[in-house]
PDB file of C-alpha atoms in Angstrom:
ATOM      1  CA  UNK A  25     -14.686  17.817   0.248  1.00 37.00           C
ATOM      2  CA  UNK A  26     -11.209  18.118   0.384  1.00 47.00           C
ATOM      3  CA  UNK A  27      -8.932  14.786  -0.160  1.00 48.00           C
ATOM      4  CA  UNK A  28      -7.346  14.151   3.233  1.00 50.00           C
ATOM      5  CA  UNK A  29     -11.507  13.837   4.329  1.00 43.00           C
ATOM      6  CA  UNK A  30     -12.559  11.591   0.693  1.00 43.00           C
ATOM      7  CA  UNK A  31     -10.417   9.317   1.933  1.00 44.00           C
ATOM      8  CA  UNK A  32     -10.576   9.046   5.547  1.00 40.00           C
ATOM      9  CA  UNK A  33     -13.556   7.814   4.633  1.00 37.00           C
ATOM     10  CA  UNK A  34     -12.926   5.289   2.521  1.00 33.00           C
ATOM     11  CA  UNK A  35     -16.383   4.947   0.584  1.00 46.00           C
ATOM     12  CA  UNK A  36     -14.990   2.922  -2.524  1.00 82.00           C
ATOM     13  CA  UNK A  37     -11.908   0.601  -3.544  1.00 92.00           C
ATOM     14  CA  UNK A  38      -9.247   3.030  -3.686  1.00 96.00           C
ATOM     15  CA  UNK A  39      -6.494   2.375  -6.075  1.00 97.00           C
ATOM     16  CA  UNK A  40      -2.390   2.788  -4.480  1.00 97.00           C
ATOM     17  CA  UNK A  41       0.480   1.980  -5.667  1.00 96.00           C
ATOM     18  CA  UNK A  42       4.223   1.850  -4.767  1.00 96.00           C
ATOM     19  CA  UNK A  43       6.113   5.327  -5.608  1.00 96.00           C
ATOM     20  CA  UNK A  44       9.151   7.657  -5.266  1.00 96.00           C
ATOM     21  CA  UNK A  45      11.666   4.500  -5.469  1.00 95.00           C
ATOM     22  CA  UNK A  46      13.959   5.807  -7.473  1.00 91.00           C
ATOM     23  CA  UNK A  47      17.149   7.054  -5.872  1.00 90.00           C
ATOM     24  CA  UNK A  48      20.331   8.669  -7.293  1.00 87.00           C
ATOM     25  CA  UNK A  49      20.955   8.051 -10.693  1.00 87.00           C
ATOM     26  CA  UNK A  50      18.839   5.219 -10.374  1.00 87.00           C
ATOM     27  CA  UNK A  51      15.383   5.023 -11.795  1.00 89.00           C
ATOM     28  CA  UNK A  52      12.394   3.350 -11.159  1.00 85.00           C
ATOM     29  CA  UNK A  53       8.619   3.169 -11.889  1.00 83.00           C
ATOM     30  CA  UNK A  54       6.434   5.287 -13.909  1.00 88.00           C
ATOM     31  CA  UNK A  55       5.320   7.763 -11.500  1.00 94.00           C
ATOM     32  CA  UNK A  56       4.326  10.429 -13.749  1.00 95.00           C
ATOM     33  CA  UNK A  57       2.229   8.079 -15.978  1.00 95.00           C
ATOM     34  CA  UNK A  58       0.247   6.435 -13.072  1.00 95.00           C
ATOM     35  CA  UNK A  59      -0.573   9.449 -10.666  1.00 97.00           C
ATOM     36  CA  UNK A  60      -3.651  10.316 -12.579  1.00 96.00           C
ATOM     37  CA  UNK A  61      -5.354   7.023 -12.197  1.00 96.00           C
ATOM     38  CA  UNK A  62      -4.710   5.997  -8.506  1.00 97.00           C
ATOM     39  CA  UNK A  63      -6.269   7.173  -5.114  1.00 97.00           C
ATOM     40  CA  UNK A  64      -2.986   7.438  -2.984  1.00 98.00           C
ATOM     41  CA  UNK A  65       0.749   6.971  -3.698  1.00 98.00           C
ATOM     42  CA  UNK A  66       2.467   5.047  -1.342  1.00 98.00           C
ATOM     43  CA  UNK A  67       5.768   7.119  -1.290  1.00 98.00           C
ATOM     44  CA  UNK A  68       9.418   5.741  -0.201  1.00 98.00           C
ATOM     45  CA  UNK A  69      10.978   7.498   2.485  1.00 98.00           C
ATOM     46  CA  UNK A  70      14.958   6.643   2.164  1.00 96.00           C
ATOM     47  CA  UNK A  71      15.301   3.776   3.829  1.00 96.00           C
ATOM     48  CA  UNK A  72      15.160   1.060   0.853  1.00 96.00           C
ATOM     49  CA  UNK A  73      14.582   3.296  -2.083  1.00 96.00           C
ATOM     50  CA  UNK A  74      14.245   7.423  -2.198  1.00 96.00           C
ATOM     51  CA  UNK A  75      16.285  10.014  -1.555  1.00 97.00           C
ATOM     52  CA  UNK A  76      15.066  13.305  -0.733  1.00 97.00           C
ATOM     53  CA  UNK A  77      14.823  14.275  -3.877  1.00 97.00           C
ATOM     54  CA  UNK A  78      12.563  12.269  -5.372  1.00 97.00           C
ATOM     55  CA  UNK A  79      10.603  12.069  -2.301  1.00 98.00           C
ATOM     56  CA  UNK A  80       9.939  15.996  -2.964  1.00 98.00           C
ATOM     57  CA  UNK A  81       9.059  15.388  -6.478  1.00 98.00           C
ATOM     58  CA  UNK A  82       6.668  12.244  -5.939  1.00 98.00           C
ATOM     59  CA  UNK A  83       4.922  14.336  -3.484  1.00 98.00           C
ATOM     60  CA  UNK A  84       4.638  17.424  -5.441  1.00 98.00           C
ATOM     61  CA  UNK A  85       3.142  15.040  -8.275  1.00 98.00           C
ATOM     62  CA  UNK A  86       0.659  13.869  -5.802  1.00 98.00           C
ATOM     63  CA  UNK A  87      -0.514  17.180  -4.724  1.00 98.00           C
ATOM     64  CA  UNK A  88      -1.035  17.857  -8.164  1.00 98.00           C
ATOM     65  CA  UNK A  89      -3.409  15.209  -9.155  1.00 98.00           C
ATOM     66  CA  UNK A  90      -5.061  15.105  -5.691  1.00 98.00           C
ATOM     67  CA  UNK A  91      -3.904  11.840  -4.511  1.00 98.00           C
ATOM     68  CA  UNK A  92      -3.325  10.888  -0.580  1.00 98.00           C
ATOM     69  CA  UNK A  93      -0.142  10.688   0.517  1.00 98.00           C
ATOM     70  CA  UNK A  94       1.043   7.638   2.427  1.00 98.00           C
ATOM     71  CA  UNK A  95       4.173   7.506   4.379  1.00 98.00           C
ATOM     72  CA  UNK A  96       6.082   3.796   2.639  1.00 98.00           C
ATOM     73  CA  UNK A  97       8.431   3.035   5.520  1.00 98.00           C
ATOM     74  CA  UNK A  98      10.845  -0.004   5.508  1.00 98.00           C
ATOM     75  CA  UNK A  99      13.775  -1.725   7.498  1.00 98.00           C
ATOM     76  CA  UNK A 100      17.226   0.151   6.411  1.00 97.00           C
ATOM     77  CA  UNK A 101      18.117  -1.673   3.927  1.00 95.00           C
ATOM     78  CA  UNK A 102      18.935  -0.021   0.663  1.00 93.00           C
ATOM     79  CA  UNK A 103      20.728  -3.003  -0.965  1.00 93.00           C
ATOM     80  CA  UNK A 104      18.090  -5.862  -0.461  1.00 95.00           C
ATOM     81  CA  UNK A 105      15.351  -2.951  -1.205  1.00 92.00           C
ATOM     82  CA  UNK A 106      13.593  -3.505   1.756  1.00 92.00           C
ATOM     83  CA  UNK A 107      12.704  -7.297   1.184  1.00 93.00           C
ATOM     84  CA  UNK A 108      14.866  -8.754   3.479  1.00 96.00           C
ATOM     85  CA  UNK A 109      13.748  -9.305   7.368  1.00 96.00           C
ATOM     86  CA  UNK A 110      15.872  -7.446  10.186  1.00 97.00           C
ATOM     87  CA  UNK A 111      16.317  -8.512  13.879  1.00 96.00           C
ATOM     88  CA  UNK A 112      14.948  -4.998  14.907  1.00 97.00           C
ATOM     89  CA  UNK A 113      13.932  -4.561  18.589  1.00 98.00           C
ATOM     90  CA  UNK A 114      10.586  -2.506  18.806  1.00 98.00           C
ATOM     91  CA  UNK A 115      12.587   0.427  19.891  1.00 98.00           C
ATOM     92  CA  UNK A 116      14.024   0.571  16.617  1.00 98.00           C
ATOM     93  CA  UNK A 117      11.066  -0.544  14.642  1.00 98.00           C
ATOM     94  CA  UNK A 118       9.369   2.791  16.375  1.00 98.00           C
ATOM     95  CA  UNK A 119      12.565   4.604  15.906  1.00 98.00           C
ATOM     96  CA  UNK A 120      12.688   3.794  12.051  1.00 98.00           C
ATOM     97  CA  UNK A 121       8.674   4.661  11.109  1.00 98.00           C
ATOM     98  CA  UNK A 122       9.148   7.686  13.005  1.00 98.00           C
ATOM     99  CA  UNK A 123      11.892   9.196  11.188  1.00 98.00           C
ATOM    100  CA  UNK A 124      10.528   8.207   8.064  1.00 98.00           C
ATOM    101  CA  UNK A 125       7.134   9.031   8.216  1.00 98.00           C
ATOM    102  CA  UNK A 126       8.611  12.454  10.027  1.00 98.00           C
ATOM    103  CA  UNK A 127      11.010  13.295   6.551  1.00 98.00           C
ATOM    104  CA  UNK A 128       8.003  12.900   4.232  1.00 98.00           C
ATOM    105  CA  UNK A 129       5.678  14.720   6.571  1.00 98.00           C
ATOM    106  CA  UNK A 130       8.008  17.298   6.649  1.00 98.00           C
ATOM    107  CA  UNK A 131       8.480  17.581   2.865  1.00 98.00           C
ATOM    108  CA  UNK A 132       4.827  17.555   2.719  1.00 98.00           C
ATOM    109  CA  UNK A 133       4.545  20.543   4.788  1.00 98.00           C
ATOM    110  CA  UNK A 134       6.850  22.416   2.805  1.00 98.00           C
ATOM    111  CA  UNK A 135       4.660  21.423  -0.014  1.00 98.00           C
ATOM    112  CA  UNK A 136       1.064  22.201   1.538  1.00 98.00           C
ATOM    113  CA  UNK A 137       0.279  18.692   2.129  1.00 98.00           C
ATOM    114  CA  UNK A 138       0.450  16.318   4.869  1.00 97.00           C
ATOM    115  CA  UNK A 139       0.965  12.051   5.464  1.00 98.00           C
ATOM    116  CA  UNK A 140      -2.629  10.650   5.011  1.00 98.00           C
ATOM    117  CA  UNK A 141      -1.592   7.010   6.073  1.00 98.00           C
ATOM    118  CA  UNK A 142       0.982   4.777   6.221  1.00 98.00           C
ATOM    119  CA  UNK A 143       2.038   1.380   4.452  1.00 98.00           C
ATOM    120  CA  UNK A 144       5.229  -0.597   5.265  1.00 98.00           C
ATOM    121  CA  UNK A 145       7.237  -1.358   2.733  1.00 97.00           C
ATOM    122  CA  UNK A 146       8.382  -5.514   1.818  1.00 93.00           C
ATOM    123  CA  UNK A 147       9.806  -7.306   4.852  1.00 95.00           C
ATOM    124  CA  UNK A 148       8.433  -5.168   7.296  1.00 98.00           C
ATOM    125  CA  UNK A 149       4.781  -5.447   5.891  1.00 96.00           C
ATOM    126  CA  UNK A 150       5.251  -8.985   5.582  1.00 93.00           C
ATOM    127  CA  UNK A 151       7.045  -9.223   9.277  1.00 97.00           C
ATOM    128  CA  UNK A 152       3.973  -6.944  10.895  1.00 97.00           C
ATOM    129  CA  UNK A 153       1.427  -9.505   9.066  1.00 95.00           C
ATOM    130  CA  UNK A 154       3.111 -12.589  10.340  1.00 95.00           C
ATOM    131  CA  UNK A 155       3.931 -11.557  14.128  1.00 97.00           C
ATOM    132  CA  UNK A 156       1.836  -9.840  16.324  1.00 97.00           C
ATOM    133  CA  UNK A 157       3.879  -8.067  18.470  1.00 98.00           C
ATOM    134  CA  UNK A 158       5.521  -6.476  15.721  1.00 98.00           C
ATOM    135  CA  UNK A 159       1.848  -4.868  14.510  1.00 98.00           C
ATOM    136  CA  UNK A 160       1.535  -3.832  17.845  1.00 98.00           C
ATOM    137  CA  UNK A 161       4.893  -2.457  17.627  1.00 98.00           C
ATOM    138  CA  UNK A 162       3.811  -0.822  14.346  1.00 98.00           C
ATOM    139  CA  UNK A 163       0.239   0.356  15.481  1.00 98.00           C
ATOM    140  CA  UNK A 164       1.694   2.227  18.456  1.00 98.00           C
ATOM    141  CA  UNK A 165       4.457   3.634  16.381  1.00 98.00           C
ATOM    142  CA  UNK A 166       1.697   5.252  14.111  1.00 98.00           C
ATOM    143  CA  UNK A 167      -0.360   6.208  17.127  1.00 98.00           C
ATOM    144  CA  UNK A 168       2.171   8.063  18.844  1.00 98.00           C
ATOM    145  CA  UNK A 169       3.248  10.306  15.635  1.00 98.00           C
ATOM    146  CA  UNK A 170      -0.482  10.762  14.374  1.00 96.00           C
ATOM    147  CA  UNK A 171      -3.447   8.324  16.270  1.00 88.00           C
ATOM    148  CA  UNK A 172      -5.546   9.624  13.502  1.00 93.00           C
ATOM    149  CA  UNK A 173      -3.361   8.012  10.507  1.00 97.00           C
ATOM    150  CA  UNK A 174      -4.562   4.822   9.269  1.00 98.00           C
ATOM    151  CA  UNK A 175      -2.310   1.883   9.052  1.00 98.00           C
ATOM    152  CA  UNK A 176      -2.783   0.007   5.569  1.00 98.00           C
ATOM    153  CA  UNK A 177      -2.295  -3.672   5.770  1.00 97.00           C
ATOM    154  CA  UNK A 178      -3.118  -7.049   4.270  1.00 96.00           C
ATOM    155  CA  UNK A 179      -6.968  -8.207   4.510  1.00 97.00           C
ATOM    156  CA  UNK A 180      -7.392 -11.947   4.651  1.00 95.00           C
ATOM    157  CA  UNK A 181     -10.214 -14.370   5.368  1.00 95.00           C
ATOM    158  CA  UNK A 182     -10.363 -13.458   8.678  1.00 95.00           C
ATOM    159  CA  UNK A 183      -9.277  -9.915   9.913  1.00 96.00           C
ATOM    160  CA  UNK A 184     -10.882  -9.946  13.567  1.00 97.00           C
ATOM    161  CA  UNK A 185      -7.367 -10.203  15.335  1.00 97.00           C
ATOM    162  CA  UNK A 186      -5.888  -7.330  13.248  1.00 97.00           C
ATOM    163  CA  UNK A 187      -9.105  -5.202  13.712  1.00 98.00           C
ATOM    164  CA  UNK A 188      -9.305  -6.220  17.183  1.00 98.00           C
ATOM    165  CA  UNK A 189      -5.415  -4.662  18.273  1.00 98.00           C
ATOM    166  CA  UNK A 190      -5.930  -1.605  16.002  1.00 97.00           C
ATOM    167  CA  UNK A 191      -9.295  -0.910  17.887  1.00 97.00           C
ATOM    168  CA  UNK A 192      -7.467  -1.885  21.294  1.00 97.00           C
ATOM    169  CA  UNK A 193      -4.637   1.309  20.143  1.00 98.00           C
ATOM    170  CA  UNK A 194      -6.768   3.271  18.748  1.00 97.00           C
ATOM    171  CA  UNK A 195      -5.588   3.299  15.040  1.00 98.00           C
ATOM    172  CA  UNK A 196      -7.927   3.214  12.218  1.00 97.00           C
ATOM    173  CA  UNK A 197      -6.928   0.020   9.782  1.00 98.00           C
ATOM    174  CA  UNK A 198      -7.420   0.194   5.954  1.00 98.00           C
ATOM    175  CA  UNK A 199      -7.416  -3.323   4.580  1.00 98.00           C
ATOM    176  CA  UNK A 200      -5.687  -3.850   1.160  1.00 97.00           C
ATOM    177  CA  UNK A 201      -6.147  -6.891  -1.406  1.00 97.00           C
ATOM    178  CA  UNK A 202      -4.163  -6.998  -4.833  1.00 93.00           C
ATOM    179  CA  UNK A 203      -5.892  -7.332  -7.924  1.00 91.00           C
ATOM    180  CA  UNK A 204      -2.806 -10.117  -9.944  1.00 89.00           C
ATOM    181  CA  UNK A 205      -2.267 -12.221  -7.088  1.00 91.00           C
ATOM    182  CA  UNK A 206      -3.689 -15.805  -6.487  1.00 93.00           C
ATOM    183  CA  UNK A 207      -4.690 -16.224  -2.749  1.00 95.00           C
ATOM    184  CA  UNK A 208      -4.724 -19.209  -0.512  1.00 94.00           C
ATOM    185  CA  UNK A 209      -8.053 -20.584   1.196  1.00 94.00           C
ATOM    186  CA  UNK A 210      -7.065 -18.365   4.328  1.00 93.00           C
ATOM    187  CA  UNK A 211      -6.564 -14.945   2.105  1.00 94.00           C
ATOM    188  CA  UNK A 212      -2.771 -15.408   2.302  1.00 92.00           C
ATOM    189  CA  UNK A 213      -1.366 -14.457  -1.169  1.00 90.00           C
ATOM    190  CA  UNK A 214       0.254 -17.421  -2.900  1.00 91.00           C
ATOM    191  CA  UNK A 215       3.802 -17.947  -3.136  1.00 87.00           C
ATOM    192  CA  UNK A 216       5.098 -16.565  -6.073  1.00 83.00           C
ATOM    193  CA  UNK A 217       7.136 -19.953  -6.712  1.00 87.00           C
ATOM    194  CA  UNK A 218       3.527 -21.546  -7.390  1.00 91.00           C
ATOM    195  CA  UNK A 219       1.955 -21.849 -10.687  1.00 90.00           C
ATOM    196  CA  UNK A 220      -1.021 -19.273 -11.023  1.00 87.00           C
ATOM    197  CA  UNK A 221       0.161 -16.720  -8.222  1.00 90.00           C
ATOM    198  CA  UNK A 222       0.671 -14.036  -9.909  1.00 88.00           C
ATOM    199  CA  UNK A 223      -1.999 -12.968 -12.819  1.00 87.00           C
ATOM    200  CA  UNK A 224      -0.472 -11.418 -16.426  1.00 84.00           C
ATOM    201  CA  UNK A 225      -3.625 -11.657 -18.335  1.00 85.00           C
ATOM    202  CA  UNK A 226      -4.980  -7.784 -18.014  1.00 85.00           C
ATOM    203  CA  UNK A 227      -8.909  -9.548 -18.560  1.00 88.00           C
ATOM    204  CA  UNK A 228      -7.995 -11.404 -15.000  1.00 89.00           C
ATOM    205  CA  UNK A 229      -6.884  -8.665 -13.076  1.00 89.00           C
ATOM    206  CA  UNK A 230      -9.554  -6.005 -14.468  1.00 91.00           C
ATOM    207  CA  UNK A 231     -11.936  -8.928 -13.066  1.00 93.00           C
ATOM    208  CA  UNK A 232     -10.568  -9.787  -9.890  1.00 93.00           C
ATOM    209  CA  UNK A 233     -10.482  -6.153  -9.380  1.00 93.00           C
ATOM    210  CA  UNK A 234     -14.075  -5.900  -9.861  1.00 93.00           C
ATOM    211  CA  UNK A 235     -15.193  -8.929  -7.480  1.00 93.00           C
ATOM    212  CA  UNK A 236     -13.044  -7.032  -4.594  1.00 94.00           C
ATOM    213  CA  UNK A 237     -14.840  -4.016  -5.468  1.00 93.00           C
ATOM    214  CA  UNK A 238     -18.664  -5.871  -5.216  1.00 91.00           C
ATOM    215  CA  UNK A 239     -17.548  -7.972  -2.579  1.00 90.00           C
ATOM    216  CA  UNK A 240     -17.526 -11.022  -4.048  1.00 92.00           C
ATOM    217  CA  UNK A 241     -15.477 -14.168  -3.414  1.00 94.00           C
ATOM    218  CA  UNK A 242     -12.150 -15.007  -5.181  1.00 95.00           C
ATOM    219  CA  UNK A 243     -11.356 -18.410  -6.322  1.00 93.00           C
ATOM    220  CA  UNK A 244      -8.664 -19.723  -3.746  1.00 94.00           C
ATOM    221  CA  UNK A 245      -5.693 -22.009  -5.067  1.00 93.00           C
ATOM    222  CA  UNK A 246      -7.597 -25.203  -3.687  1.00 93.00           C
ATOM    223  CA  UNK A 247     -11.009 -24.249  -5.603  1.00 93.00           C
ATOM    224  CA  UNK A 248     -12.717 -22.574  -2.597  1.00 95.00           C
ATOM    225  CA  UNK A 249     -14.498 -19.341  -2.111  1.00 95.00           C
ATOM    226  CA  UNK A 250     -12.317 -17.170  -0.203  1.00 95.00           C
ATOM    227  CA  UNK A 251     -13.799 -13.191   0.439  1.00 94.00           C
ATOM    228  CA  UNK A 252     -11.672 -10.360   1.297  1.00 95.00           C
ATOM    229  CA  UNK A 253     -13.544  -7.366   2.931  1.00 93.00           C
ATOM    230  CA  UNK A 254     -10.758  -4.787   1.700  1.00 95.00           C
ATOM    231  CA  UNK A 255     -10.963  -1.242   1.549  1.00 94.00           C
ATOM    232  CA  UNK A 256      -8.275  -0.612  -1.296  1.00 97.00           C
ATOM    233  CA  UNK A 257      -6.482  -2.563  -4.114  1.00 96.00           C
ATOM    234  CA  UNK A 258      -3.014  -2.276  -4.645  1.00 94.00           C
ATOM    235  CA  UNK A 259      -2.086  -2.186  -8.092  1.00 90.00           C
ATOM    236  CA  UNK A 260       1.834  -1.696  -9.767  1.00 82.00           C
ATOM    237  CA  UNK A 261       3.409   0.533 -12.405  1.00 74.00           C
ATOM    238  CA  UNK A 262       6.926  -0.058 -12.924  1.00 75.00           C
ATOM    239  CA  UNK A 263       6.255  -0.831 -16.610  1.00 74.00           C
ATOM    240  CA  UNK A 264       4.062  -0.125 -19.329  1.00 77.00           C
ATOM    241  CA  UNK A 265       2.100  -3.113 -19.281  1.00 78.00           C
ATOM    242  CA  UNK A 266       1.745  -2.292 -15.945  1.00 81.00           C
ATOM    243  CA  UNK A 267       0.267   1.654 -16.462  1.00 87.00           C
ATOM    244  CA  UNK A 268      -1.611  -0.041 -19.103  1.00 88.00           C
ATOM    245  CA  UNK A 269      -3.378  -2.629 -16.452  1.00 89.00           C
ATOM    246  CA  UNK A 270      -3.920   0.582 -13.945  1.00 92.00           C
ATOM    247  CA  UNK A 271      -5.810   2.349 -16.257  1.00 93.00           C
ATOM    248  CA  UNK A 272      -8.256  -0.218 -17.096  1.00 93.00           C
ATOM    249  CA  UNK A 273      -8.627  -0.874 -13.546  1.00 94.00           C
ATOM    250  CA  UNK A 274      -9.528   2.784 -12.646  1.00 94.00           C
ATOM    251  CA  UNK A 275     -12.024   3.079 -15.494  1.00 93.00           C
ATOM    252  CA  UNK A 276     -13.475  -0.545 -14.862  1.00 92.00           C
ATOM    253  CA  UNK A 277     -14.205   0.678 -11.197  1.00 92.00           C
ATOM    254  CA  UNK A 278     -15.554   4.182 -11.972  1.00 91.00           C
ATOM    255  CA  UNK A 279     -17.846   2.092 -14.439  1.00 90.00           C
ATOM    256  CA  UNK A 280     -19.081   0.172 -11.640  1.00 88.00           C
ATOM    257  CA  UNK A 281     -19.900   3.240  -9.423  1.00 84.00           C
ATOM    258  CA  UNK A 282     -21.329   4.990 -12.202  1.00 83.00           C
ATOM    259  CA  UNK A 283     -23.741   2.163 -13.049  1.00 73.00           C
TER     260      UNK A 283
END
């Protein structure tokens, strides 16, 4: 079964992670190190980190260690690295994933491999969660380069809305949970200004992990049982600690499908 199909179908919690966001002499993540225990690489595409460059090299890495490619558009901002919110009108929303998404596809060609999904980047991501019309904006974007891409987004408490308007364009959804974050009793991630909303203790995350992976409910911030039905876990690796948590992740999970 070849990868593009593995993951289509989505039959366990597939690791990604953020890549390709170095640019110039600038240097970021640890790309190399992490490739060989995630699922699919998110990959920059220029807009707030990348260059073409290192968008060729992330994806030849990819392709190397069999891992799905995922287009990682963003607003156009290089100096706020994609974290700050844009007045965009959906023709430039649509105008911005499509020449993104179109540069890596077209490395990827070169390359022998193709965009498996895409994942907005930071503001955009956040923007697309938080305002319907934009995910509309988004989901039709996606749908006119490639209606069989899957959009990766946030999974919460309640997903029937989201589900509901990719169904409605026709765009399959992959929903995505994060294995150091604290969540709210909605399935909202905690504000990272709040004590507990972001997890350090490796023990923590490995376990979190696992409940995601069995379904199980997560402790919300105000003691209640909040469930996420997601379909992969993002996990980071722009340190060593980082690579370090990644790697007991992956072999935690292949314990639990091996058992």
């Amino acid at each position: 079964m070849n990868i593009d199909t593995e993951v289509r179908q989505v039959k366990r919690l597939l690791l990604n992670c953020d890549m390709g966001e170095s640019f110039g002499n600038w240097r970021m993540g640890q790309d190399a190190k992490v490739m060989p225990f995630i699922d699919c690489a998110n990959i920059a595409c220029g807009y707030h980190a990348g260059d073409p460059g290192t968008m060729r090299r992330t994806v030849a890495l990819a392709l190397e260690h069999r891992v799905a490619i995922g287009a990682h558009p963003a607003y156009p901002d290089l100096m706020g690295f994609g974290r700050r919110s844009m007045a965009c009108s959906s023709d430039e929303i649509r105008d911005l994933l499509h020449y993104q998404i179109g540069a890596l596809d077209g490395i990827c060609k070169v390359l022998g491999g193709r965009v498996a999904y895409v994942k907005p980047h930071g503001a955009l991501y956040n923007d697309m969660m938080a305002n319907p019309d934009i995910l509309r904006t988004v989901l039709e974007a996606v749908a006119a380069f490639d209606s069989g891409l899957p959009l990766m987004l946030m999974a919460t408490a309640d997903d029937s809305a989201a589900q509901a308007l990719g169904d409605e364009v026709g765009v399959p959804l992959w929903f995505e949970a994060f294995a150091d974050r604290g969540y709210t009793a909605s399935g909202h991630l905690m504000s990272r200004r709040l004590p507990n909303a972001v997890h350090h203790d490796p023990a923590l995350v490995v376990e979190q992990a696992l409940r995601l992976a069995k379904g199980e409910a997560l402790v919300a911030d105000d003691g209640s049982d909040v469930r996420l039905n997601a379909s992969t876990l993002c996990v980071h690796g722009d340190n060593d600690g980082s690579v370090a948590a990644v790697r007991q992740i992956r072999q935690a999970l292949d314990a639990l499908e091996q058992a």
